[in-house]
GROMACS .gro file of C-alpha atoms in nm:
model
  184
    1UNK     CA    1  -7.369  -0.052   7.344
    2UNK     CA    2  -7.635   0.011   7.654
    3UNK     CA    3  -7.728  -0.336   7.658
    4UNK     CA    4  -7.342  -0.472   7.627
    5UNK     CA    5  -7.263  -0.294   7.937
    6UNK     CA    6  -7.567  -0.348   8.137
    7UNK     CA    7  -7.465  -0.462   8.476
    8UNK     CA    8  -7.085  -0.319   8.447
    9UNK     CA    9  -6.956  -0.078   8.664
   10UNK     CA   10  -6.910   0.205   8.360
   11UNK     CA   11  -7.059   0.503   8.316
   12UNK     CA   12  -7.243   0.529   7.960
   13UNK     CA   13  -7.285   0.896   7.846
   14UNK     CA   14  -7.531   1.038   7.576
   15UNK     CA   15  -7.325   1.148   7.273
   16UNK     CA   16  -7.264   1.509   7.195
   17UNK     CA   17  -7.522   1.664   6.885
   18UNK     CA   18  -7.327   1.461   6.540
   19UNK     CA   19  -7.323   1.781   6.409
   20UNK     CA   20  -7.052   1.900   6.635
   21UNK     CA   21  -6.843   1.662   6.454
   22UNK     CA   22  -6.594   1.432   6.659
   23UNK     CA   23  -6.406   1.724   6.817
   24UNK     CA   24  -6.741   1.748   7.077
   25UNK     CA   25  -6.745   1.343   7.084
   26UNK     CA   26  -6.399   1.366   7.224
   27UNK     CA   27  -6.472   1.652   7.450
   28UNK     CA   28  -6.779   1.520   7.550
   29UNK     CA   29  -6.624   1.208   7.700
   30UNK     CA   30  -6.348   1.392   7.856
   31UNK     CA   31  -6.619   1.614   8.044
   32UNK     CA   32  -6.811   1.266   8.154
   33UNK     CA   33  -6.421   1.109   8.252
   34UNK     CA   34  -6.423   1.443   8.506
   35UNK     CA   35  -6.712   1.446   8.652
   36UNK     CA   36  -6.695   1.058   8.752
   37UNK     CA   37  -6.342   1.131   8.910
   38UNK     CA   38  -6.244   1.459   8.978
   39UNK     CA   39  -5.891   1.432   9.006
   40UNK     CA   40  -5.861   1.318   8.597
   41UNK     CA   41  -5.592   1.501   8.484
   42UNK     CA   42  -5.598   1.355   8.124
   43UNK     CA   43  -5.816   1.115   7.896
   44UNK     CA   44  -5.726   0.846   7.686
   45UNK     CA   45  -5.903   0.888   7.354
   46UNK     CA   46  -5.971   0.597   7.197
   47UNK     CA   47  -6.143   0.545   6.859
   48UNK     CA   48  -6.375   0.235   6.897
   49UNK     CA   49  -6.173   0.118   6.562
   50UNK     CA   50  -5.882   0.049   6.718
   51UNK     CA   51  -5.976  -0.277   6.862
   52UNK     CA   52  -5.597  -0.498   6.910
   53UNK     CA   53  -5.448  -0.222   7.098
   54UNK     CA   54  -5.215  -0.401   7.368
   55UNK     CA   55  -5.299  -0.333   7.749
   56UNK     CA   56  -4.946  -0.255   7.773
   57UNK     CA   57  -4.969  -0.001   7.505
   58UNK     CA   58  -5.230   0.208   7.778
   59UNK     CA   59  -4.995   0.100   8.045
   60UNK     CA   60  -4.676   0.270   7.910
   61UNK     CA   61  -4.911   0.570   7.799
   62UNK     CA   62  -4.970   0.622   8.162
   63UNK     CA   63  -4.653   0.572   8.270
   64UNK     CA   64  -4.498   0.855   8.075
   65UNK     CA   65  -4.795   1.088   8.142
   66UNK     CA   66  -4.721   1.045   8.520
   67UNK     CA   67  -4.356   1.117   8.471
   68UNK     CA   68  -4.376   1.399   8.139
   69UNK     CA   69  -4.438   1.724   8.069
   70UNK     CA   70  -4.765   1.745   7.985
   71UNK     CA   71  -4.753   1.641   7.608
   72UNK     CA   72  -5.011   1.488   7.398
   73UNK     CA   73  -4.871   1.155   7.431
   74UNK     CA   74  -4.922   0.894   7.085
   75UNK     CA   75  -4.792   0.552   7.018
   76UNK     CA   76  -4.650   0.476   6.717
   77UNK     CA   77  -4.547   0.102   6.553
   78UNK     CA   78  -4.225   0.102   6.350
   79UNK     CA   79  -4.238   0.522   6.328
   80UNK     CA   80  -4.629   0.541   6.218
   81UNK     CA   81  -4.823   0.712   6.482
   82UNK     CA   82  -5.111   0.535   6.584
   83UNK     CA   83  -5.410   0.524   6.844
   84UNK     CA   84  -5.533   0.580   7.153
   85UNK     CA   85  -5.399   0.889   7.237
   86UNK     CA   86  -5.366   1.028   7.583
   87UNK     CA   87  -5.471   1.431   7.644
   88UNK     CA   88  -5.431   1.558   7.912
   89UNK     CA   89  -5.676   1.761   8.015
   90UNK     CA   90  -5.496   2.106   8.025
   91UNK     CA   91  -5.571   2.115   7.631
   92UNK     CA   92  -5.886   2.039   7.622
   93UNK     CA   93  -6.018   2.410   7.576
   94UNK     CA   94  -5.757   2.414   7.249
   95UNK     CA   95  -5.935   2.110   7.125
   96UNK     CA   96  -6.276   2.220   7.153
   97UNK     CA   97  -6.199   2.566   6.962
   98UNK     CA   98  -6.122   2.280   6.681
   99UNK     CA   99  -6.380   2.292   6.370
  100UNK     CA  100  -6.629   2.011   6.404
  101UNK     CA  101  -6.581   1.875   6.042
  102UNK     CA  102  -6.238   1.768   6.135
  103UNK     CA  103  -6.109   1.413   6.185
  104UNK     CA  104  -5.939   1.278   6.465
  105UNK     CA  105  -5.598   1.227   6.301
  106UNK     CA  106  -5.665   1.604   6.142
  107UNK     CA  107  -5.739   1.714   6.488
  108UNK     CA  108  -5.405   1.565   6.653
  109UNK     CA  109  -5.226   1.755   6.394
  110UNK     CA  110  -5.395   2.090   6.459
  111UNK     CA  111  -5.311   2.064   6.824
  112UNK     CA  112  -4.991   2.035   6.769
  113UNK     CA  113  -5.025   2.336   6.452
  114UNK     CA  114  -5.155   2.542   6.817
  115UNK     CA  115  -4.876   2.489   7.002
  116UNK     CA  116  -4.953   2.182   7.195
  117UNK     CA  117  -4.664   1.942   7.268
  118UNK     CA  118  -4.727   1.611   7.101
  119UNK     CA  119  -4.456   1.308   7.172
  120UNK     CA  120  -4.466   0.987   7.024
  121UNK     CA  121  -4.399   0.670   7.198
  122UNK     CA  122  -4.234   0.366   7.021
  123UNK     CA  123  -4.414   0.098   7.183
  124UNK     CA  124  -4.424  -0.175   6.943
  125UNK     CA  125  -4.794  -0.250   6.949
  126UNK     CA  126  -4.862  -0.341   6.566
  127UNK     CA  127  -5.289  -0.270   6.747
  128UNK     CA  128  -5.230   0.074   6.788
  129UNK     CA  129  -5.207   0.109   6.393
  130UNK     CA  130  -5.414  -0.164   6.239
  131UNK     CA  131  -5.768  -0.073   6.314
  132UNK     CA  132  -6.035  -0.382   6.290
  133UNK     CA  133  -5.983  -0.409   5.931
  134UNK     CA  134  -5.653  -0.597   6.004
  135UNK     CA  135  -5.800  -0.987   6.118
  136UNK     CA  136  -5.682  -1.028   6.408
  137UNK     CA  137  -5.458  -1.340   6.283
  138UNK     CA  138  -5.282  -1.106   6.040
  139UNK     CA  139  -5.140  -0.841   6.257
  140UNK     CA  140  -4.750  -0.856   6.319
  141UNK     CA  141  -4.611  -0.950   6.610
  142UNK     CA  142  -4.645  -0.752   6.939
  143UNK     CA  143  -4.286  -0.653   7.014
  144UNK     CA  144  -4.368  -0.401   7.318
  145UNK     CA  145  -4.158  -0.078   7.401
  146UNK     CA  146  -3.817  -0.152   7.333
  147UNK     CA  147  -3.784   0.083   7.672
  148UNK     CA  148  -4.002   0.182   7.994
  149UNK     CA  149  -4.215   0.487   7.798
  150UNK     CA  150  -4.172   0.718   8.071
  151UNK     CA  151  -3.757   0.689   8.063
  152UNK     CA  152  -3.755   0.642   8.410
  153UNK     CA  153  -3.588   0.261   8.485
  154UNK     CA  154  -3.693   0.053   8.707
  155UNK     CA  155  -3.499  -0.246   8.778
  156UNK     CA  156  -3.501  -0.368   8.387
  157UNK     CA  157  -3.209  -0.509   8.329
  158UNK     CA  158  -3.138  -0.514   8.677
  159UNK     CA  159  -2.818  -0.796   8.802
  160UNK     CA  160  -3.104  -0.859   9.146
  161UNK     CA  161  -3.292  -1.059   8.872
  162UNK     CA  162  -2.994  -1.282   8.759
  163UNK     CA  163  -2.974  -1.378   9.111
  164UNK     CA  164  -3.185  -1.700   9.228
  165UNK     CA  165  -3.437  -1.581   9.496
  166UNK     CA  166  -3.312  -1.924   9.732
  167UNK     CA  167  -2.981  -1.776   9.701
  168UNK     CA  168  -2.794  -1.703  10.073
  169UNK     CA  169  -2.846  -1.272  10.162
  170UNK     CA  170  -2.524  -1.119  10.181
  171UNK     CA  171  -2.432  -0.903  10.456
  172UNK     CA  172  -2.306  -1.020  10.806
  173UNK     CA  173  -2.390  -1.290  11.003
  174UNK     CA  174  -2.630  -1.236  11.302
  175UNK     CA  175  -2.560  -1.395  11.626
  176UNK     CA  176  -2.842  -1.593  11.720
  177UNK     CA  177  -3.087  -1.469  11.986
  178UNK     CA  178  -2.997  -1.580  12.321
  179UNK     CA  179  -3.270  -1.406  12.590
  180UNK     CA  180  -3.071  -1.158  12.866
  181UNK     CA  181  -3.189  -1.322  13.197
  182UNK     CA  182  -3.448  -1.202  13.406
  183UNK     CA  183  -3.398  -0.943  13.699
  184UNK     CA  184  -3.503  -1.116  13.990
   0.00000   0.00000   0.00000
C-alpha cells in the first residue's frame, strides 16, 4: 500500500496492534482523519472490500450528514444495507468500548444495540453491497438515489431546467442607457 501511494498527497497511518481486532482499525483511522483536519466531525469507514462503491454513493452520504441528526448513516441497494458507512465522530468512544473480536457488520449492529441512531440510505449503488467478489462486469446496474439523501431539494425537478438557457428573461423591459449631460 506504501509504495501505491508514494508521491500522493495522503496520509498513510501504521495500523492499530491486530489483536485489537477491527474495532481499533476503525478507530485508529478515525484518530489519524482528526489529527490531519481538525474540524472532522465524522469518518467514512470503508472496508478495502468494497471496491465498486459509486462516488455518488459518498456524495449523498455527505450530503445527509451535513443536513441530519447525527445518525450512523448506511447505504443500502434494494433494502440490503451495505458499505461504507459514515460515523460521525460523536460515537466514536461507544465504538471503541466494542469487543475486538467483533466484525464490522457485528459492530454496526451493536452501535445501534447502544443506542446509537443508525439510518439507512436507499441510494441505488448495487457497489455498496457486492464486495470484489462480484466482477466488476456482473454487478447490476447503478440506479443512484431515487431522491437527494439529505431530503433537502434542490432544484430537481425544477420547471428553470425545462426552460432553454437562450430563452428571452422575463421581467420588464429596461430603457436603454442614455448618459445625463454634463454640468458645465
Amino acid at each position: 500500500v506504501a509504495a501505491s501511494l508514494a508521491g500522493a498527497p495522503v496520509t498513510l497511518a501504521s495500523p492499530a496492534p491486530q489483536e485489537a481486532g477491527p474495532v481499533a482499525q476503525i478507530a485508529r483511522g478515525v484518530d489519524v482523519a482528526r489529527a490531519e483536519v481538525s474540524e472532522t466531525d465524522a469518518a467514512i469507514v470503508w472496508p478495502a472490500r468494497m471496491a465498486w462503491v459509486d462516488a455518488e454513493t459518498v456524495t449523498s452520504l455527505i450530503e445527509a450528514h451535513g443536513t441530519g441528526d447525527g445518525a450512523l448513516l448506511r447505504p443500502a441497494y434494494h433494502d440490503v444495507p451495505g458499505w461504507p458507512v459514515l460515523l460521525p465522530v460523536r460515537h466514536l468512544d461507544q465504538l471503541r468500548s466494542l469487543p475486538p473480536d467483533r466484525m464490522p457488520d457485528q459492530l454496526l449492529t451493536d452501535l445501534e444495540a447502544a443506542g446509537v441512531p443508525v439510518r439507512t440510505l436507499e441510494l441505488g449503488d448495487p457497489g455498496t453491497v457486492h464486495d470484489v467478489e462480484t466482477p466488476a462486469l456482473d454487478l447490476p446496474p447503478y440506479e443512484g438515489p431515487p431522491e437527494p439523501a439529505s431530503g433537502h431539494v434542490h432544484e430537481w425537478g425544477s420547471p428553470a431546467a425545462d426552460a432553454s438557457d437562450d430563452a428571452p428573461l422575463e421581467g420588464p423591459a429596461l430603457a436603454p442607457y442614455e448618459p445625463v449631460g454634463r454640468a458645465e
